[in-house]
Amino acid sequence: MARLAAGRRPRPVAVVVDHVADSYEYLAGWIRQLVAGQPVEVTGEIVDDLNAEHAAEAAAVSQADATEHLRRSGAAISALIAGLSAADLSAGDGRVRLFAQIAIRHADNHRADIETALAARGIRHPG
């Protein structure tokens, strides 16, 4: 099983993929709250806690389950962002736009690490 270093503890690639899927869900929740005019508190500590909670819960997630979770949550946040108006993107003092940008880049932030871990195992990305 290919593993990635994340902080101090390596994580299986499936866990990292599932982490991206999980982050799409909490980002989408924050976007919905801000668009609805509700307050949203997001700090580095909150994000770290969410990531740690996910790592503990998803330690044994299968590749198939992680892939399906990513497809489902990726499609949901894509549809949410695509449906936002300019006013929606400005909600929460522009935080909706920021969260949308984070969601768009999140997978890319992990892609290089995933590809490196897979390449180390002799698995090459097909395209």
Backbone as XML, in Angstrom:
<?xml version="1.0"?>
<chain id="A" units="angstrom">
  <residue number="1" name="MET">
    <atom name="N" x="0.854" y="-1.172" z="0.000"/>
    <atom name="CA" x="0.000" y="0.000" z="0.000"/>
    <atom name="C" x="0.898" y="1.232" z="0.000"/>
  </residue>
  <residue number="2" name="ALA">
    <atom name="N" x="0.692" y="2.118" z="-0.947"/>
    <atom name="CA" x="1.477" y="3.352" z="-0.997"/>
    <atom name="C" x="1.065" y="4.261" z="0.141"/>
  </residue>
  <residue number="3" name="ARG">
    <atom name="N" x="2.077" y="4.904" z="0.742"/>
    <atom name="CA" x="1.811" y="5.776" z="1.883"/>
    <atom name="C" x="2.425" y="7.141" z="1.617"/>
  </residue>
  <residue number="4" name="LEU">
    <atom name="N" x="1.793" y="8.147" z="2.196"/>
    <atom name="CA" x="2.264" y="9.518" z="2.093"/>
    <atom name="C" x="2.635" y="10.021" z="3.472"/>
  </residue>
  <residue number="5" name="ALA">
    <atom name="N" x="3.637" y="10.870" z="3.520"/>
    <atom name="CA" x="3.962" y="11.520" z="4.780"/>
    <atom name="C" x="3.080" y="12.745" z="4.911"/>
  </residue>
  <residue number="6" name="ALA">
    <atom name="N" x="2.399" y="12.847" z="6.006"/>
    <atom name="CA" x="1.554" y="14.010" z="6.278"/>
    <atom name="C" x="1.886" y="14.443" z="7.688"/>
  </residue>
  <residue number="7" name="GLY">
    <atom name="N" x="2.598" y="15.523" z="7.794"/>
    <atom name="CA" x="3.069" y="15.905" z="9.109"/>
    <atom name="C" x="4.108" y="14.891" z="9.528"/>
  </residue>
  <residue number="8" name="ARG">
    <atom name="N" x="3.827" y="14.175" z="10.603"/>
    <atom name="CA" x="4.789" y="13.193" z="11.097"/>
    <atom name="C" x="4.382" y="11.760" z="10.810"/>
  </residue>
  <residue number="9" name="ARG">
    <atom name="N" x="3.147" y="11.540" z="10.422"/>
    <atom name="CA" x="2.664" y="10.171" z="10.256"/>
    <atom name="C" x="2.280" y="9.916" z="8.807"/>
  </residue>
  <residue number="10" name="PRO">
    <atom name="N" x="2.880" y="8.881" z="8.197"/>
    <atom name="CA" x="2.484" y="8.572" z="6.823"/>
    <atom name="C" x="1.052" y="8.049" z="6.780"/>
  </residue>
  <residue number="11" name="ARG">
    <atom name="N" x="0.348" y="8.408" z="5.719"/>
    <atom name="CA" x="-1.028" y="7.951" z="5.556"/>
    <atom name="C" x="-1.138" y="7.197" z="4.237"/>
  </residue>
  <residue number="12" name="PRO">
    <atom name="N" x="-1.940" y="6.152" z="4.200"/>
    <atom name="CA" x="-2.177" y="5.475" z="2.925"/>
    <atom name="C" x="-2.795" y="6.449" z="1.917"/>
  </residue>
  <residue number="13" name="VAL">
    <atom name="N" x="-2.506" y="6.227" z="0.649"/>
    <atom name="CA" x="-3.025" y="7.105" z="-0.403"/>
    <atom name="C" x="-4.544" y="7.175" z="-0.339"/>
  </residue>
  <residue number="14" name="ALA">
    <atom name="N" x="-5.204" y="6.042" z="-0.088"/>
    <atom name="CA" x="-6.675" y="6.046" z="-0.019"/>
    <atom name="C" x="-7.168" y="6.994" z="1.075"/>
  </residue>
  <residue number="15" name="VAL">
    <atom name="N" x="-6.448" y="7.094" z="2.183"/>
    <atom name="CA" x="-6.842" y="7.988" z="3.263"/>
    <atom name="C" x="-6.701" y="9.441" z="2.812"/>
  </residue>
  <residue number="16" name="VAL">
    <atom name="N" x="-5.648" y="9.744" z="2.061"/>
    <atom name="CA" x="-5.462" y="11.106" z="1.567"/>
    <atom name="C" x="-6.554" y="11.460" z="0.562"/>
  </residue>
  <residue number="17" name="VAL">
    <atom name="N" x="-6.877" y="10.535" z="-0.314"/>
    <atom name="CA" x="-7.958" y="10.760" z="-1.283"/>
    <atom name="C" x="-9.269" y="10.989" z="-0.535"/>
  </residue>
  <residue number="18" name="ASP">
    <atom name="N" x="-9.534" y="10.177" z="0.478"/>
    <atom name="CA" x="-10.752" y="10.334" z="1.256"/>
    <atom name="C" x="-10.731" y="11.652" z="2.031"/>
  </residue>
  <residue number="19" name="HIS">
    <atom name="N" x="-9.548" y="12.088" z="2.470"/>
    <atom name="CA" x="-9.402" y="13.390" z="3.136"/>
    <atom name="C" x="-9.839" y="14.522" z="2.210"/>
  </residue>
  <residue number="20" name="VAL">
    <atom name="N" x="-9.439" y="14.466" z="0.953"/>
    <atom name="CA" x="-9.852" y="15.496" z="-0.001"/>
    <atom name="C" x="-11.374" y="15.485" z="-0.126"/>
  </residue>
  <residue number="21" name="ALA">
    <atom name="N" x="-11.948" y="14.298" z="-0.238"/>
    <atom name="CA" x="-13.408" y="14.184" z="-0.329"/>
    <atom name="C" x="-14.083" y="14.750" z="0.915"/>
  </residue>
  <residue number="22" name="ASP">
    <atom name="N" x="-13.545" y="14.433" z="2.072"/>
    <atom name="CA" x="-14.102" y="14.922" z="3.326"/>
    <atom name="C" x="-14.008" y="16.452" z="3.398"/>
  </residue>
  <residue number="23" name="SER">
    <atom name="N" x="-12.891" y="16.990" z="2.962"/>
    <atom name="CA" x="-12.727" y="18.444" z="3.009"/>
    <atom name="C" x="-13.720" y="19.140" z="2.085"/>
  </residue>
  <residue number="24" name="TYR">
    <atom name="N" x="-14.054" y="18.521" z="0.962"/>
    <atom name="CA" x="-15.069" y="19.113" z="0.090"/>
    <atom name="C" x="-16.389" y="19.244" z="0.836"/>
  </residue>
  <residue number="25" name="GLU">
    <atom name="N" x="-16.690" y="18.268" z="1.681"/>
    <atom name="CA" x="-17.956" y="18.300" z="2.419"/>
    <atom name="C" x="-17.974" y="19.413" z="3.460"/>
  </residue>
  <residue number="26" name="TYR">
    <atom name="N" x="-16.898" y="19.580" z="4.226"/>
    <atom name="CA" x="-16.958" y="20.663" z="5.215"/>
    <atom name="C" x="-16.829" y="22.026" z="4.554"/>
  </residue>
  <residue number="27" name="LEU">
    <atom name="N" x="-16.091" y="22.132" z="3.446"/>
    <atom name="CA" x="-16.050" y="23.408" z="2.717"/>
    <atom name="C" x="-17.435" y="23.752" z="2.167"/>
  </residue>
  <residue number="28" name="ALA">
    <atom name="N" x="-18.130" y="22.762" z="1.611"/>
    <atom name="CA" x="-19.476" y="22.998" z="1.085"/>
    <atom name="C" x="-20.421" y="23.440" z="2.195"/>
  </residue>
  <residue number="29" name="GLY">
    <atom name="N" x="-20.295" y="22.837" z="3.356"/>
    <atom name="CA" x="-21.134" y="23.237" z="4.490"/>
    <atom name="C" x="-20.884" y="24.686" z="4.881"/>
  </residue>
  <residue number="30" name="TRP">
    <atom name="N" x="-19.613" y="25.066" z="4.948"/>
    <atom name="CA" x="-19.290" y="26.454" z="5.284"/>
    <atom name="C" x="-19.801" y="27.418" z="4.226"/>
  </residue>
  <residue number="31" name="ILE">
    <atom name="N" x="-19.684" y="27.036" z="2.960"/>
    <atom name="CA" x="-20.184" y="27.893" z="1.875"/>
    <atom name="C" x="-21.688" y="28.074" z="2.020"/>
  </residue>
  <residue number="32" name="ARG">
    <atom name="N" x="-22.411" y="26.986" z="2.236"/>
    <atom name="CA" x="-23.870" y="27.082" z="2.379"/>
    <atom name="C" x="-24.251" y="27.980" z="3.552"/>
  </residue>
  <residue number="33" name="GLN">
    <atom name="N" x="-23.555" y="27.836" z="4.659"/>
    <atom name="CA" x="-23.856" y="28.662" z="5.831"/>
    <atom name="C" x="-23.623" y="30.143" z="5.530"/>
  </residue>
  <residue number="34" name="LEU">
    <atom name="N" x="-22.496" y="30.459" z="4.912"/>
    <atom name="CA" x="-22.191" y="31.862" z="4.600"/>
    <atom name="C" x="-23.192" y="32.447" z="3.621"/>
  </residue>
  <residue number="35" name="VAL">
    <atom name="N" x="-23.565" y="31.685" z="2.597"/>
    <atom name="CA" x="-24.549" y="32.161" z="1.616"/>
    <atom name="C" x="-25.893" y="32.398" z="2.295"/>
  </residue>
  <residue number="36" name="ALA">
    <atom name="N" x="-26.197" y="31.606" z="3.322"/>
    <atom name="CA" x="-27.448" y="31.769" z="4.067"/>
    <atom name="C" x="-27.352" y="32.887" z="5.107"/>
  </residue>
  <residue number="37" name="GLY">
    <atom name="N" x="-26.195" y="33.548" z="5.171"/>
    <atom name="CA" x="-26.029" y="34.651" z="6.104"/>
    <atom name="C" x="-25.673" y="34.228" z="7.518"/>
  </residue>
  <residue number="38" name="GLN">
    <atom name="N" x="-25.328" y="32.970" z="7.700"/>
    <atom name="CA" x="-24.975" y="32.461" z="9.018"/>
    <atom name="C" x="-23.482" y="32.662" z="9.280"/>
  </residue>
  <residue number="39" name="PRO">
    <atom name="N" x="-23.108" y="32.850" z="10.523"/>
    <atom name="CA" x="-21.682" y="32.995" z="10.842"/>
    <atom name="C" x="-20.959" y="31.656" z="10.723"/>
  </residue>
  <residue number="40" name="VAL">
    <atom name="N" x="-19.713" y="31.716" z="10.334"/>
    <atom name="CA" x="-18.879" y="30.522" z="10.222"/>
    <atom name="C" x="-17.529" y="30.844" z="10.846"/>
  </residue>
  <residue number="41" name="GLU">
    <atom name="N" x="-17.142" y="30.032" z="11.814"/>
    <atom name="CA" x="-15.821" y="30.198" z="12.423"/>
    <atom name="C" x="-14.895" y="29.130" z="11.862"/>
  </residue>
  <residue number="42" name="VAL">
    <atom name="N" x="-13.826" y="29.571" z="11.227"/>
    <atom name="CA" x="-12.829" y="28.660" z="10.685"/>
    <atom name="C" x="-11.467" y="29.167" z="11.128"/>
  </residue>
  <residue number="43" name="THR">
    <atom name="N" x="-10.748" y="28.303" z="11.812"/>
    <atom name="CA" x="-9.387" y="28.621" z="12.238"/>
    <atom name="C" x="-8.487" y="27.463" z="11.836"/>
  </residue>
  <residue number="44" name="GLY">
    <atom name="N" x="-7.204" y="27.689" z="11.892"/>
    <atom name="CA" x="-6.258" y="26.611" z="11.634"/>
    <atom name="C" x="-6.471" y="25.447" z="12.584"/>
  </residue>
  <residue number="45" name="GLU">
    <atom name="N" x="-6.784" y="25.763" z="13.832"/>
    <atom name="CA" x="-7.029" y="24.721" z="14.824"/>
    <atom name="C" x="-8.265" y="23.893" z="14.470"/>
  </residue>
  <residue number="46" name="ILE">
    <atom name="N" x="-9.315" y="24.549" z="14.013"/>
    <atom name="CA" x="-10.532" y="23.827" z="13.620"/>
    <atom name="C" x="-10.231" y="22.894" z="12.451"/>
  </residue>
  <residue number="47" name="VAL">
    <atom name="N" x="-9.520" y="23.395" z="11.456"/>
    <atom name="CA" x="-9.176" y="22.569" z="10.291"/>
    <atom name="C" x="-8.275" y="21.413" z="10.716"/>
  </residue>
  <residue number="48" name="ASP">
    <atom name="N" x="-7.285" y="21.680" z="11.572"/>
    <atom name="CA" x="-6.412" y="20.612" z="12.062"/>
    <atom name="C" x="-7.214" y="19.547" z="12.805"/>
  </residue>
  <residue number="49" name="ASP">
    <atom name="N" x="-8.177" y="19.987" z="13.616"/>
    <atom name="CA" x="-9.022" y="19.034" z="14.350"/>
    <atom name="C" x="-9.865" y="18.188" z="13.393"/>
  </residue>
  <residue number="50" name="LEU">
    <atom name="N" x="-10.440" y="18.825" z="12.378"/>
    <atom name="CA" x="-11.217" y="18.079" z="11.378"/>
    <atom name="C" x="-10.336" y="17.057" z="10.667"/>
  </residue>
  <residue number="51" name="ASN">
    <atom name="N" x="-9.126" y="17.463" z="10.299"/>
    <atom name="CA" x="-8.209" y="16.555" z="9.609"/>
    <atom name="C" x="-7.784" y="15.396" z="10.507"/>
  </residue>
  <residue number="52" name="ALA">
    <atom name="N" x="-7.509" y="15.679" z="11.776"/>
    <atom name="CA" x="-7.120" y="14.621" z="12.710"/>
    <atom name="C" x="-8.270" y="13.649" z="12.941"/>
  </residue>
  <residue number="53" name="GLU">
    <atom name="N" x="-9.472" y="14.189" z="13.089"/>
    <atom name="CA" x="-10.659" y="13.343" z="13.273"/>
    <atom name="C" x="-10.851" y="12.440" z="12.057"/>
  </residue>
  <residue number="54" name="HIS">
    <atom name="N" x="-10.701" y="13.019" z="10.874"/>
    <atom name="CA" x="-10.847" y="12.228" z="9.657"/>
    <atom name="C" x="-9.788" y="11.137" z="9.580"/>
  </residue>
  <residue number="55" name="ALA">
    <atom name="N" x="-8.541" y="11.478" z="9.878"/>
    <atom name="CA" x="-7.454" y="10.497" z="9.799"/>
    <atom name="C" x="-7.723" y="9.307" z="10.712"/>
  </residue>
  <residue number="56" name="ALA">
    <atom name="N" x="-8.261" y="9.566" z="11.898"/>
    <atom name="CA" x="-8.578" y="8.486" z="12.828"/>
    <atom name="C" x="-9.734" y="7.631" z="12.321"/>
  </residue>
  <residue number="57" name="GLU">
    <atom name="N" x="-10.749" y="8.276" z="11.768"/>
    <atom name="CA" x="-11.939" y="7.551" z="11.302"/>
    <atom name="C" x="-11.710" y="6.803" z="9.998"/>
  </residue>
  <residue number="58" name="ALA">
    <atom name="N" x="-10.806" y="7.298" z="9.160"/>
    <atom name="CA" x="-10.634" y="6.728" z="7.820"/>
    <atom name="C" x="-9.354" y="5.910" z="7.687"/>
  </residue>
  <residue number="59" name="ALA">
    <atom name="N" x="-8.763" y="5.521" z="8.783"/>
    <atom name="CA" x="-7.466" y="4.841" z="8.750"/>
    <atom name="C" x="-7.460" y="3.608" z="7.849"/>
  </residue>
  <residue number="60" name="ALA">
    <atom name="N" x="-8.578" y="2.932" z="7.731"/>
    <atom name="CA" x="-8.627" y="1.702" z="6.937"/>
    <atom name="C" x="-9.561" y="1.815" z="5.731"/>
  </residue>
  <residue number="61" name="VAL">
    <atom name="N" x="-9.821" y="3.040" z="5.272"/>
    <atom name="CA" x="-10.726" y="3.202" z="4.130"/>
    <atom name="C" x="-10.149" y="2.479" z="2.905"/>
  </residue>
  <residue number="62" name="SER">
    <atom name="N" x="-11.013" y="1.846" z="2.160"/>
    <atom name="CA" x="-10.563" y="1.128" z="0.963"/>
    <atom name="C" x="-10.402" y="2.097" z="-0.201"/>
  </residue>
  <residue number="63" name="GLN">
    <atom name="N" x="-9.616" y="1.673" z="-1.167"/>
    <atom name="CA" x="-9.428" y="2.485" z="-2.368"/>
    <atom name="C" x="-10.765" y="2.747" z="-3.055"/>
  </residue>
  <residue number="64" name="ALA">
    <atom name="N" x="-11.582" y="1.717" z="-3.154"/>
    <atom name="CA" x="-12.881" y="1.856" z="-3.819"/>
    <atom name="C" x="-13.784" y="2.837" z="-3.076"/>
  </residue>
  <residue number="65" name="ASP">
    <atom name="N" x="-13.823" y="2.730" z="-1.754"/>
    <atom name="CA" x="-14.666" y="3.631" z="-0.972"/>
    <atom name="C" x="-14.166" y="5.069" z="-1.050"/>
  </residue>
  <residue number="66" name="ALA">
    <atom name="N" x="-12.856" y="5.255" z="-0.994"/>
    <atom name="CA" x="-12.286" y="6.602" z="-1.085"/>
    <atom name="C" x="-12.575" y="7.213" z="-2.452"/>
  </residue>
  <residue number="67" name="THR">
    <atom name="N" x="-12.442" y="6.412" z="-3.483"/>
    <atom name="CA" x="-12.699" y="6.895" z="-4.845"/>
    <atom name="C" x="-14.158" y="7.296" z="-5.013"/>
  </residue>
  <residue number="68" name="GLU">
    <atom name="N" x="-15.066" y="6.477" z="-4.517"/>
    <atom name="CA" x="-16.497" y="6.799" z="-4.621"/>
    <atom name="C" x="-16.827" y="8.038" z="-3.802"/>
  </residue>
  <residue number="69" name="HIS">
    <atom name="N" x="-16.249" y="8.157" z="-2.616"/>
    <atom name="CA" x="-16.478" y="9.330" z="-1.773"/>
    <atom name="C" x="-16.004" y="10.587" z="-2.498"/>
  </residue>
  <residue number="70" name="LEU">
    <atom name="N" x="-14.837" y="10.516" z="-3.137"/>
    <atom name="CA" x="-14.307" y="11.665" z="-3.871"/>
    <atom name="C" x="-15.198" y="12.022" z="-5.059"/>
  </residue>
  <residue number="71" name="ARG">
    <atom name="N" x="-15.672" y="11.020" z="-5.780"/>
    <atom name="CA" x="-16.579" y="11.299" z="-6.910"/>
    <atom name="C" x="-17.847" y="12.002" z="-6.433"/>
  </residue>
  <residue number="72" name="ARG">
    <atom name="N" x="-18.418" y="11.476" z="-5.372"/>
    <atom name="CA" x="-19.681" y="12.011" z="-4.850"/>
    <atom name="C" x="-19.505" y="13.429" z="-4.286"/>
  </residue>
  <residue number="73" name="SER">
    <atom name="N" x="-18.530" y="13.622" z="-3.412"/>
    <atom name="CA" x="-18.365" y="14.941" z="-2.802"/>
    <atom name="C" x="-17.791" y="15.951" z="-3.791"/>
  </residue>
  <residue number="74" name="GLY">
    <atom name="N" x="-16.955" y="15.487" z="-4.715"/>
    <atom name="CA" x="-16.431" y="16.380" z="-5.751"/>
    <atom name="C" x="-17.540" y="16.893" z="-6.655"/>
  </residue>
  <residue number="75" name="ALA">
    <atom name="N" x="-18.439" y="15.994" z="-7.041"/>
    <atom name="CA" x="-19.570" y="16.409" z="-7.885"/>
    <atom name="C" x="-20.473" y="17.380" z="-7.130"/>
  </residue>
  <residue number="76" name="ALA">
    <atom name="N" x="-20.686" y="17.123" z="-5.853"/>
    <atom name="CA" x="-21.574" y="17.985" z="-5.062"/>
    <atom name="C" x="-20.997" y="19.390" z="-4.900"/>
  </residue>
  <residue number="77" name="ILE">
    <atom name="N" x="-19.713" y="19.489" z="-4.584"/>
    <atom name="CA" x="-19.158" y="20.833" z="-4.393"/>
    <atom name="C" x="-19.003" y="21.543" z="-5.736"/>
  </residue>
  <residue number="78" name="SER">
    <atom name="N" x="-18.739" y="20.800" z="-6.792"/>
    <atom name="CA" x="-18.673" y="21.416" z="-8.124"/>
    <atom name="C" x="-20.014" y="22.024" z="-8.502"/>
  </residue>
  <residue number="79" name="ALA">
    <atom name="N" x="-21.084" y="21.281" z="-8.262"/>
    <atom name="CA" x="-22.424" y="21.796" z="-8.568"/>
    <atom name="C" x="-22.755" y="22.999" z="-7.690"/>
  </residue>
  <residue number="80" name="LEU">
    <atom name="N" x="-22.383" y="22.936" z="-6.424"/>
    <atom name="CA" x="-22.640" y="24.058" z="-5.519"/>
    <atom name="C" x="-21.919" y="25.313" z="-6.005"/>
  </residue>
  <residue number="81" name="ILE">
    <atom name="N" x="-20.637" y="25.197" z="-6.286"/>
    <atom name="CA" x="-19.853" y="26.359" z="-6.719"/>
    <atom name="C" x="-20.347" y="26.883" z="-8.060"/>
  </residue>
  <residue number="82" name="ALA">
    <atom name="N" x="-20.666" y="25.983" z="-8.968"/>
    <atom name="CA" x="-21.156" y="26.405" z="-10.292"/>
    <atom name="C" x="-22.461" y="27.188" z="-10.185"/>
  </residue>
  <residue number="83" name="GLY">
    <atom name="N" x="-23.251" y="26.904" z="-9.165"/>
    <atom name="CA" x="-24.536" y="27.577" z="-9.003"/>
    <atom name="C" x="-24.479" y="28.878" z="-8.218"/>
  </residue>
  <residue number="84" name="LEU">
    <atom name="N" x="-23.291" y="29.269" z="-7.762"/>
    <atom name="CA" x="-23.191" y="30.500" z="-6.975"/>
    <atom name="C" x="-23.220" y="31.732" z="-7.870"/>
  </residue>
  <residue number="85" name="SER">
    <atom name="N" x="-23.926" y="32.736" z="-7.415"/>
    <atom name="CA" x="-23.943" y="34.024" z="-8.122"/>
    <atom name="C" x="-22.744" y="34.852" z="-7.665"/>
  </residue>
  <residue number="86" name="ALA">
    <atom name="N" x="-22.534" y="35.971" z="-8.324"/>
    <atom name="CA" x="-21.463" y="36.884" z="-7.907"/>
    <atom name="C" x="-21.707" y="37.361" z="-6.474"/>
  </residue>
  <residue number="87" name="ALA">
    <atom name="N" x="-22.971" y="37.625" z="-6.147"/>
    <atom name="CA" x="-23.298" y="38.056" z="-4.787"/>
    <atom name="C" x="-23.007" y="36.938" z="-3.780"/>
  </residue>
  <residue number="88" name="ASP">
    <atom name="N" x="-23.323" y="35.686" z="-4.156"/>
    <atom name="CA" x="-23.028" y="34.558" z="-3.277"/>
    <atom name="C" x="-21.527" y="34.455" z="-3.020"/>
  </residue>
  <residue number="89" name="LEU">
    <atom name="N" x="-20.740" y="34.605" z="-4.074"/>
    <atom name="CA" x="-19.285" y="34.492" z="-3.934"/>
    <atom name="C" x="-18.717" y="35.567" z="-3.013"/>
  </residue>
  <residue number="90" name="SER">
    <atom name="N" x="-19.406" y="36.689" z="-2.929"/>
    <atom name="CA" x="-18.956" y="37.786" z="-2.066"/>
    <atom name="C" x="-19.444" y="37.645" z="-0.625"/>
  </residue>
  <residue number="91" name="ALA">
    <atom name="N" x="-20.332" y="36.694" z="-0.384"/>
    <atom name="CA" x="-20.901" y="36.518" z="0.957"/>
    <atom name="C" x="-19.798" y="36.237" z="1.976"/>
  </residue>
  <residue number="92" name="GLY">
    <atom name="N" x="-20.092" y="36.610" z="3.195"/>
    <atom name="CA" x="-19.130" y="36.396" z="4.276"/>
    <atom name="C" x="-17.850" y="37.170" z="4.067"/>
  </residue>
  <residue number="93" name="ASP">
    <atom name="N" x="-17.996" y="38.400" z="3.571"/>
    <atom name="CA" x="-16.833" y="39.254" z="3.280"/>
    <atom name="C" x="-15.856" y="38.581" z="2.320"/>
  </residue>
  <residue number="94" name="GLY">
    <atom name="N" x="-16.411" y="37.858" z="1.345"/>
    <atom name="CA" x="-15.583" y="37.210" z="0.327"/>
    <atom name="C" x="-15.073" y="35.836" z="0.709"/>
  </residue>
  <residue number="95" name="ARG">
    <atom name="N" x="-15.481" y="35.363" z="1.883"/>
    <atom name="CA" x="-15.006" y="34.045" z="2.321"/>
    <atom name="C" x="-15.566" y="32.912" z="1.472"/>
  </residue>
  <residue number="96" name="VAL">
    <atom name="N" x="-16.766" y="33.112" z="0.897"/>
    <atom name="CA" x="-17.302" y="32.073" z="0.009"/>
    <atom name="C" x="-16.345" y="31.893" z="-1.169"/>
  </residue>
  <residue number="97" name="ARG">
    <atom name="N" x="-15.907" y="32.991" z="-1.765"/>
    <atom name="CA" x="-14.964" y="32.916" z="-2.881"/>
    <atom name="C" x="-13.671" y="32.213" z="-2.434"/>
  </residue>
  <residue number="98" name="LEU">
    <atom name="N" x="-13.179" y="32.575" z="-1.264"/>
    <atom name="CA" x="-11.965" y="31.954" z="-0.738"/>
    <atom name="C" x="-12.152" y="30.450" z="-0.556"/>
  </residue>
  <residue number="99" name="PHE">
    <atom name="N" x="-13.267" y="30.033" z="0.050"/>
    <atom name="CA" x="-13.511" y="28.607" z="0.251"/>
    <atom name="C" x="-13.670" y="27.879" z="-1.082"/>
  </residue>
  <residue number="100" name="ALA">
    <atom name="N" x="-14.300" y="28.528" z="-2.062"/>
    <atom name="CA" x="-14.414" y="27.922" z="-3.394"/>
    <atom name="C" x="-13.028" y="27.734" z="-4.003"/>
  </residue>
  <residue number="101" name="GLN">
    <atom name="N" x="-12.161" y="28.718" z="-3.868"/>
    <atom name="CA" x="-10.802" y="28.610" z="-4.398"/>
    <atom name="C" x="-10.016" y="27.511" z="-3.683"/>
  </residue>
  <residue number="102" name="ILE">
    <atom name="N" x="-10.185" y="27.414" z="-2.387"/>
    <atom name="CA" x="-9.513" y="26.352" z="-1.628"/>
    <atom name="C" x="-9.986" y="24.987" z="-2.129"/>
  </residue>
  <residue number="103" name="ALA">
    <atom name="N" x="-11.296" y="24.851" z="-2.322"/>
    <atom name="CA" x="-11.839" y="23.576" z="-2.812"/>
    <atom name="C" x="-11.269" y="23.232" z="-4.183"/>
  </residue>
  <residue number="104" name="ILE">
    <atom name="N" x="-11.179" y="24.220" z="-5.034"/>
    <atom name="CA" x="-10.671" y="23.989" z="-6.388"/>
    <atom name="C" x="-9.220" y="23.515" z="-6.350"/>
  </residue>
  <residue number="105" name="ARG">
    <atom name="N" x="-8.416" y="24.063" z="-5.456"/>
    <atom name="CA" x="-6.988" y="23.736" z="-5.403"/>
    <atom name="C" x="-6.645" y="22.570" z="-4.480"/>
  </residue>
  <residue number="106" name="HIS">
    <atom name="N" x="-7.575" y="22.162" z="-3.643"/>
    <atom name="CA" x="-7.240" y="21.178" z="-2.615"/>
    <atom name="C" x="-6.679" y="19.882" z="-3.187"/>
  </residue>
  <residue number="107" name="ALA">
    <atom name="N" x="-7.314" y="19.344" z="-4.190"/>
    <atom name="CA" x="-6.816" y="18.097" z="-4.775"/>
    <atom name="C" x="-5.427" y="18.291" z="-5.365"/>
  </residue>
  <residue number="108" name="ASP">
    <atom name="N" x="-5.199" y="19.424" z="-6.003"/>
    <atom name="CA" x="-3.873" y="19.695" z="-6.564"/>
    <atom name="C" x="-2.810" y="19.752" z="-5.484"/>
  </residue>
  <residue number="109" name="ASN">
    <atom name="N" x="-3.174" y="20.251" z="-4.304"/>
    <atom name="CA" x="-2.220" y="20.314" z="-3.198"/>
    <atom name="C" x="-1.749" y="18.917" z="-2.792"/>
  </residue>
  <residue number="110" name="HIS">
    <atom name="N" x="-2.567" y="17.913" z="-3.014"/>
    <atom name="CA" x="-2.214" y="16.539" z="-2.637"/>
    <atom name="C" x="-1.801" y="15.682" z="-3.831"/>
  </residue>
  <residue number="111" name="ARG">
    <atom name="N" x="-2.115" y="16.106" z="-5.044"/>
    <atom name="CA" x="-1.860" y="15.284" z="-6.234"/>
    <atom name="C" x="-0.381" y="14.919" z="-6.388"/>
  </residue>
  <residue number="112" name="ALA">
    <atom name="N" x="0.509" y="15.875" z="-6.246"/>
    <atom name="CA" x="1.931" y="15.587" z="-6.425"/>
    <atom name="C" x="2.406" y="14.553" z="-5.413"/>
  </residue>
  <residue number="113" name="ASP">
    <atom name="N" x="1.960" y="14.677" z="-4.166"/>
    <atom name="CA" x="2.344" y="13.707" z="-3.142"/>
    <atom name="C" x="1.822" y="12.308" z="-3.481"/>
  </residue>
  <residue number="114" name="ILE">
    <atom name="N" x="0.587" y="12.248" z="-3.948"/>
    <atom name="CA" x="-0.012" y="10.962" z="-4.310"/>
    <atom name="C" x="0.751" y="10.345" z="-5.476"/>
  </residue>
  <residue number="115" name="GLU">
    <atom name="N" x="1.014" y="11.133" z="-6.507"/>
    <atom name="CA" x="1.733" y="10.614" z="-7.677"/>
    <atom name="C" x="3.140" y="10.153" z="-7.296"/>
  </residue>
  <residue number="116" name="THR">
    <atom name="N" x="3.807" y="10.872" z="-6.402"/>
    <atom name="CA" x="5.141" y="10.482" z="-5.956"/>
    <atom name="C" x="5.090" y="9.157" z="-5.197"/>
  </residue>
  <residue number="117" name="ALA">
    <atom name="N" x="4.111" y="9.019" z="-4.305"/>
    <atom name="CA" x="3.989" y="7.777" z="-3.537"/>
    <atom name="C" x="3.687" y="6.599" z="-4.450"/>
  </residue>
  <residue number="118" name="LEU">
    <atom name="N" x="2.817" y="6.799" z="-5.425"/>
    <atom name="CA" x="2.492" y="5.716" z="-6.356"/>
    <atom name="C" x="3.681" y="5.387" z="-7.250"/>
  </residue>
  <residue number="119" name="ALA">
    <atom name="N" x="4.398" y="6.400" z="-7.716"/>
    <atom name="CA" x="5.575" y="6.181" z="-8.562"/>
    <atom name="C" x="6.639" y="5.386" z="-7.813"/>
  </residue>
  <residue number="120" name="ALA">
    <atom name="N" x="6.770" y="5.624" z="-6.519"/>
    <atom name="CA" x="7.733" y="4.891" z="-5.718"/>
    <atom name="C" x="7.406" y="3.403" z="-5.676"/>
  </residue>
  <residue number="121" name="ARG">
    <atom name="N" x="6.159" y="3.095" z="-5.910"/>
    <atom name="CA" x="5.713" y="1.698" z="-5.944"/>
    <atom name="C" x="5.632" y="1.172" z="-7.370"/>
  </residue>
  <residue number="122" name="GLY">
    <atom name="N" x="6.100" y="1.977" z="-8.324"/>
    <atom name="CA" x="6.087" y="1.550" z="-9.717"/>
    <atom name="C" x="4.757" y="1.733" z="-10.422"/>
  </residue>
  <residue number="123" name="ILE">
    <atom name="N" x="3.877" y="2.524" z="-9.829"/>
    <atom name="CA" x="2.564" y="2.785" z="-10.415"/>
    <atom name="C" x="2.599" y="4.153" z="-11.042"/>
  </residue>
  <residue number="124" name="ARG">
    <atom name="N" x="2.363" y="4.224" z="-12.327"/>
    <atom name="CA" x="2.421" y="5.498" z="-13.042"/>
    <atom name="C" x="1.016" y="5.979" z="-13.392"/>
  </residue>
  <residue number="125" name="HIS">
    <atom name="N" x="0.820" y="7.301" z="-13.331"/>
    <atom name="CA" x="-0.456" y="7.899" z="-13.735"/>
    <atom name="C" x="-0.600" y="7.700" z="-15.239"/>
  </residue>
  <residue number="126" name="PRO">
    <atom name="N" x="-1.777" y="7.252" z="-15.689"/>
    <atom name="CA" x="-1.972" y="6.948" z="-17.112"/>
    <atom name="C" x="-1.974" y="8.173" z="-18.030"/>
  </residue>
  <residue number="127" name="GLY">
    <atom name="N" x="-2.139" y="9.349" z="-17.539"/>
    <atom name="CA" x="-2.246" y="10.453" z="-18.479"/>
    <atom name="C" x="-1.766" y="11.692" z="-17.935"/>
  </residue>
</chain>
